[in-house]
Coordinates of C-alpha atoms in Angstrom, one line a residue:
X1357 CA 0.0 0.0 0.0
X1358 CA 1.1 3.6 -0.7
X1359 CA 3.2 5.6 1.8
X1360 CA 3.6 9.4 2.0
X1361 CA 6.7 11.0 3.3
X1362 CA 6.2 14.3 5.2
X1363 CA 9.0 16.8 5.7
X1364 CA 8.2 17.1 9.4
X1365 CA 7.2 14.6 12.1
X1366 CA 3.6 13.3 11.8
X1367 CA 1.2 14.1 14.7
X1368 CA -2.3 13.3 13.5
X1369 CA -4.1 11.9 10.5
X1370 CA -7.9 12.1 9.7
X1371 CA -9.9 10.7 6.8
X1372 CA -12.4 13.1 5.2
X1373 CA -16.0 12.4 6.0
X1374 CA -17.0 13.5 2.4
X1375 CA -14.3 11.9 0.1
X1376 CA -13.2 8.4 0.6
X1377 CA -9.8 9.1 -1.1
X1378 CA -8.9 12.2 0.9
X1379 CA -7.1 12.6 4.2
X1380 CA -5.5 15.3 6.2
X1381 CA -2.2 15.1 8.2
X1382 CA -0.9 17.4 10.9
X1383 CA 2.9 17.6 11.2
X1384 CA 5.5 19.5 13.4
X1385 CA 9.2 20.1 12.9
X1386 CA 11.8 18.8 15.4
X1387 CA 9.4 16.4 17.0
X1388 CA 7.1 19.3 17.9
X1389 CA 9.5 20.8 20.4
X1390 CA 10.5 23.9 18.4
X1391 CA 9.9 25.0 14.8
X1392 CA 7.4 25.1 12.1
X1393 CA 4.4 23.0 11.2
X1394 CA 2.6 21.9 8.1
X1395 CA -0.9 20.7 7.4
X1396 CA -1.1 18.3 4.4
X1397 CA -4.2 17.3 2.5
X1398 CA -3.5 14.0 0.6
X1399 CA -5.4 12.2 -2.1
X1400 CA -5.3 8.4 -2.6
X1401 CA -5.1 7.0 -6.1
X1402 CA -7.8 4.4 -7.1
X1403 CA -4.8 2.3 -8.0
X1404 CA -3.0 1.2 -4.8
X1405 CA 0.3 0.8 -6.7
X1406 CA 0.4 4.5 -7.4
X1407 CA 1.8 7.0 -4.9
X1408 CA -0.3 9.2 -2.6
X1409 CA -0.7 12.7 -4.1
X1410 CA -0.7 16.0 -2.2
X1411 CA -3.8 18.1 -2.9
X1412 CA -2.7 21.0 -0.7
X1413 CA -0.3 21.9 2.1
X1414 CA -0.3 24.9 4.5
X1415 CA 2.7 26.1 6.5
X1416 CA 2.4 27.4 10.0
X1417 CA 5.0 29.2 12.2
X1418 CA 4.5 26.5 14.9
X1419 CA 3.8 22.8 14.9
X1420 CA 0.4 21.4 14.0
X1421 CA -0.7 18.9 16.6
X1422 CA -4.1 17.9 15.3
X1423 CA -6.5 18.3 12.4
X1424 CA -10.3 17.9 12.1
X1425 CA -12.5 18.0 9.0
X1426 CA -15.6 20.1 9.0
X1427 CA -18.7 18.0 9.0
X1428 CA -20.7 20.7 7.2
X1429 CA -18.3 21.9 4.5
X1430 CA -16.4 19.3 2.5
X1431 CA -13.4 21.7 1.8
X1432 CA -12.8 23.0 5.4
X1433 CA -10.1 21.6 7.7
X1434 CA -9.3 22.8 11.2
X1435 CA -5.7 22.8 12.6
X1436 CA -4.7 22.7 16.3
X1437 CA -1.5 24.7 16.5
X1438 CA 1.3 24.8 19.0
X1439 CA 1.2 28.6 19.3
X1440 CA -2.2 28.4 20.9
X1441 CA -4.2 29.2 17.8
X1442 CA -6.9 27.3 16.0
X1443 CA -6.7 27.8 12.2
X1444 CA -9.3 27.1 9.5
X1445 CA -8.3 26.4 6.0
X1446 CA -10.6 26.2 2.9
X1447 CA -9.3 23.9 0.1
X1448 CA -11.7 25.6 -2.3
X1449 CA -9.8 28.9 -2.0
X1450 CA -6.3 29.8 -3.2
X1451 CA -3.4 29.3 -0.8
X1452 CA -3.1 33.1 -0.4
X1453 CA -6.6 33.3 1.0
X1454 CA -5.7 30.8 3.7
X1455 CA -6.1 30.4 6.6
X1456 CA -9.6 31.8 6.4
X1457 CA -9.7 32.2 10.2
X1458 CA -7.2 32.1 13.0
X1459 CA -8.7 32.0 16.5
X1460 CA -6.1 33.0 19.2
X1461 CA -7.5 32.4 22.6
X1462 CA -5.7 29.5 24.2
X1463 CA -2.6 30.5 26.1
X1464 CA -0.7 27.3 25.4
X1465 CA -0.4 24.6 22.7
X1466 CA -3.7 23.4 21.2
X1467 CA -3.5 19.6 21.2
X1468 CA -6.8 18.5 19.7
X1469 CA -9.7 19.6 17.5
X1470 CA -13.0 17.8 17.0
X1471 CA -16.0 18.8 14.8
X1472 CA -19.5 18.2 16.1
X1473 CA -20.8 15.2 13.9
X1474 CA -24.4 15.6 15.0
X1475 CA -25.2 19.3 14.8
X1476 CA -22.4 20.0 12.4
X1477 CA -22.2 23.6 13.3
X1478 CA -19.5 23.7 16.0
X1479 CA -16.1 22.3 17.1
X1480 CA -14.0 21.8 20.1
X1481 CA -10.4 22.6 20.8
X1482 CA -8.4 21.3 23.8
X1483 CA -5.2 22.8 25.1
X1484 CA -2.2 22.5 27.4
X1485 CA -3.6 25.6 29.2
X1486 CA -6.0 23.0 30.9
X1487 CA -9.1 24.3 29.0
X1488 CA -11.5 23.2 26.3
X1489 CA -13.1 25.8 24.0
X1490 CA -16.3 25.6 21.9
X1491 CA -16.3 27.4 18.6
X1492 CA -18.5 28.0 15.6
X1493 CA -17.3 28.9 12.1
X1494 CA -19.0 32.3 12.0
X1495 CA -18.1 33.7 15.4
X1496 CA -14.8 35.6 15.9
X1497 CA -14.5 34.4 19.5
X1498 CA -15.2 31.1 21.3
X1499 CA -18.7 30.4 22.4
X1500 CA -17.6 29.0 25.7
X1501 CA -14.5 27.9 27.7
X1502 CA -14.6 24.7 29.9
X1503 CA -12.1 24.9 32.8
X1504 CA -12.1 22.2 35.4
X1505 CA -9.1 20.0 34.5
X1506 CA -6.0 20.5 36.7
X1507 CA -3.6 19.8 33.9
X1508 CA -3.2 19.7 30.1
X1509 CA -6.3 18.6 28.2
X1510 CA -5.0 16.3 25.4
X1511 CA -8.2 15.4 23.8
X1512 CA -11.9 16.5 23.6
X1513 CA -14.3 14.4 21.6
X1514 CA -18.0 14.9 20.8
X1515 CA -20.4 12.1 21.5
X1516 CA -21.5 10.6 18.1
X1517 CA -25.2 10.5 19.1
X1518 CA -25.8 13.4 21.4
X1519 CA -25.2 16.9 20.0
X1520 CA -24.5 18.5 23.3
X1521 CA -22.3 15.9 25.0
X1522 CA -18.5 15.6 24.8
X1523 CA -15.7 13.9 26.7
X1524 CA -12.2 15.3 27.6
X1525 CA -9.0 13.4 28.5
X1526 CA -6.4 15.1 30.7
X1527 CA -3.0 14.8 32.2
X1528 CA -4.8 15.1 35.6
X1529 CA -5.6 11.4 35.2
X1530 CA -9.3 12.0 34.7
X1531 CA -11.8 11.9 31.8
X1532 CA -14.7 14.3 32.2
X1533 CA -18.1 14.1 30.5
X1534 CA -19.7 17.5 29.7
X1535 CA -23.0 18.7 28.4
X1536 CA -22.8 22.2 26.9
X1537 CA -26.2 23.0 28.4
X1538 CA -24.8 22.5 31.9
X1539 CA -22.6 24.9 33.9
X1540 CA -20.0 22.2 34.7
X1541 CA -18.9 18.7 33.9
X1542 CA -21.6 16.1 34.5
X1543 CA -19.2 13.2 35.3
X1544 CA -15.7 12.7 36.4
X1545 CA -14.1 9.4 35.5
X1546 CA -10.9 8.6 37.5
X1547 CA -9.8 6.6 34.5
X1548 CA -6.1 5.9 35.1
X1549 CA -3.4 6.4 37.7
X1550 CA -1.3 8.2 35.1
X1551 CA -2.0 10.8 32.4
X1552 CA -4.8 10.1 30.1
X1553 CA -3.7 11.0 26.6
X1554 CA -6.8 10.3 24.5
X1555 CA -10.4 9.1 24.6
X1556 CA -13.1 8.2 22.1
X1557 CA -16.8 7.3 22.1
X1558 CA -18.1 4.0 20.7
X1559 CA -20.0 4.7 17.5
X1560 CA -22.8 2.1 18.3
X1561 CA -23.3 2.6 22.0
X1562 CA -23.3 6.3 23.1
X1563 CA -22.6 5.3 26.7
X1564 CA -19.3 3.5 26.0
X1565 CA -16.0 5.3 25.9
X1566 CA -12.4 4.2 25.6
X1567 CA -9.4 5.8 27.3
X1568 CA -5.7 5.6 26.5
X1569 CA -2.9 6.3 29.0
X1570 CA 0.7 6.7 29.9
X1571 CA 0.2 3.6 32.0
X1572 CA 0.5 1.6 28.6
X1573 CA -3.2 0.5 28.9
X1574 CA -6.5 1.2 27.2
X1575 CA -9.7 1.0 29.2
X1576 CA -13.3 0.7 28.0
X1577 CA -15.9 2.2 30.2
X1578 CA -19.7 2.4 30.4
X1579 CA -20.7 5.8 31.7
X1580 CA -23.8 4.3 33.3
X1581 CA -21.7 2.3 35.6
X1582 CA -18.1 3.6 35.7
X1583 CA -16.9 2.2 39.0
X1584 CA -15.1 -0.6 37.1
X1585 CA -14.1 -0.6 33.4
X1586 CA -15.8 -2.9 31.0
X1587 CA -12.4 -4.0 29.7
X1588 CA -8.7 -3.3 30.3
X1589 CA -6.6 -3.8 27.2
X1590 CA -2.9 -4.5 27.9
X1591 CA -0.3 -5.1 25.2
X1592 CA 1.4 -1.8 24.4
X1593 CA 5.0 -1.5 25.7
X1594 CA 4.8 2.3 26.2
X1595 CA 2.3 5.1 26.6
X1596 CA -0.8 4.8 24.4
X1597 CA -1.1 8.0 22.4
X1598 CA -4.4 7.7 20.5
X1599 CA -7.5 5.5 20.6
X1600 CA -10.3 5.4 17.9
X1601 CA -13.4 3.2 17.8
X1602 CA -14.3 1.6 14.5
X1603 CA -17.1 3.4 12.6
X1604 CA -18.2 0.0 11.2
X1605 CA -17.7 -2.7 13.9
X1606 CA -19.1 -2.2 17.4
X1607 CA -16.5 -3.9 19.4
X1608 CA -13.4 -2.9 17.4
X1609 CA -11.0 -0.1 18.3
X1610 CA -7.6 0.9 17.2
X1611 CA -4.7 2.5 19.2
X1612 CA -1.2 3.7 18.5
X1613 CA 1.7 4.1 21.0
X1614 CA 5.2 5.3 21.7
X1615 CA 6.1 1.6 21.3
X1616 CA 5.9 2.4 17.5
X1617 CA 3.0 0.0 17.0
X1618 CA -0.7 0.3 15.9
X1619 CA -3.0 -2.2 17.5
X1620 CA -6.5 -3.3 16.7
X1621 CA -8.6 -4.7 19.6
X1622 CA -11.9 -6.4 20.2
X1623 CA -12.8 -5.3 23.7
X1624 CA -15.6 -7.9 24.1
X1625 CA -13.4 -11.0 23.9
X1626 CA -10.8 -12.3 26.4
X1627 CA -7.9 -12.4 23.9
X1628 CA -8.6 -8.8 22.8
X1629 CA -5.6 -8.1 20.6
X1630 CA -6.7 -8.7 17.0
X1631 CA -3.8 -7.2 15.1
X1632 CA -0.5 -5.5 15.8
X1633 CA 1.2 -3.5 13.1
X1634 CA 4.8 -2.5 13.5
X1635 CA 5.5 -0.5 10.4
X1636 CA 6.6 2.7 12.0
X1637 CA 10.2 3.2 13.1
X1638 CA 9.5 6.0 15.5
X1639 CA 6.7 6.9 17.9
X1640 CA 3.3 6.2 16.3
X1641 CA 1.2 9.1 17.3
X1642 CA -1.7 9.4 14.8
X1643 CA -4.2 6.8 13.7
X1644 CA -7.7 6.9 12.1
X1645 CA -10.2 4.5 10.5
X1646 CA -12.2 5.6 7.4
X1647 CA -15.9 6.2 7.9
X1648 CA -16.5 5.8 4.1
X1649 CA -14.4 2.7 3.4
X1650 CA -14.8 -0.2 5.9
X1651 CA -11.5 -1.5 7.2
X1652 CA -9.3 1.3 5.7
X1653 CA -6.8 2.6 8.2
X1654 CA -4.2 5.3 8.3
X1655 CA -1.4 6.1 10.7
X1656 CA 1.4 8.6 11.1
X1657 CA 4.4 9.1 13.4
X1658 CA 7.7 10.7 14.2
X1659 CA 9.3 8.7 11.3
X1660 CA 7.7 11.3 9.0
X1661 CA 5.6 8.7 7.2
X1662 CA 1.9 8.4 6.6
X1663 CA 0.6 4.8 5.9
X1664 CA -2.8 3.9 4.5
X1665 CA -3.8 0.3 4.3
X1666 CA -6.8 -2.1 4.6
X1667 CA -7.1 -3.8 8.0
X1668 CA -5.6 -7.3 7.8
X1669 CA -3.0 -6.4 5.2
X1670 CA 0.7 -5.4 5.6
X1671 CA 0.9 -1.5 5.6
X1672 CA 4.4 -1.9 4.0
X1673 CA 3.3 -4.2 1.2
X1674 CA 3.9 -2.7 -2.2

């Protein structure tokens, strides 16, 4: 399957919800510590033997840590940037017209961005300034700031069924559940004993959420009874950086780790590890599963490579 080489270190990869052959990649120079960033929009060829093409790329003065596609406009992508900004790019406009917006409110690095898949009119950003912010495309300032976490918020993710509900994962070892109609968080999940780096909602059960931690484990929780996890998934050798539930299979989720691997799990069976992919040669920090093509996966990492492959095949196969 094809591979794309990025000039900088990969941080995040996301498939377009509109075009099955399109994906966006967030990258940062010098492992994100200091230097520029670049957002790539890539196009897959119908022929897997042909290389991945670049549709557009946008340079930033600081690293890009995450990217999210708009759920309402097929040409708009959102970048979470290390300078504290959230930038919007429109692929339909010439490069000189981009970014079309730059929201500068966070006081530290923005680590995640997520677009509301239900209402499709708003998005979240989470930051190392310990806050989450809610935005709409048309307002020049954030709609609201959510400040309860005691440390960096690495991820904030909308519930796939409930337009007002989202979850946030933090270095304070908790995951919080929020409803934008409520003044504060509605639930605090003491998910791990170490930093929680990511979380994601199950796409078939709106009460099930997965968490990924520095403790090398993933946990699956039911928010209706969160005293004990539904499942604990052990198998990574280092911190688990991202977790994503499959859009097509209820019990399937994918994770990537500082151990350089991408793992696929079935959280409902005892021998939960379905596949382990070891194609990266540096930290694997970005992973996604296509909504439009069942089984199609993508990953990126600090080895400056983006891989796209069907689940069950070798990502490095020509």
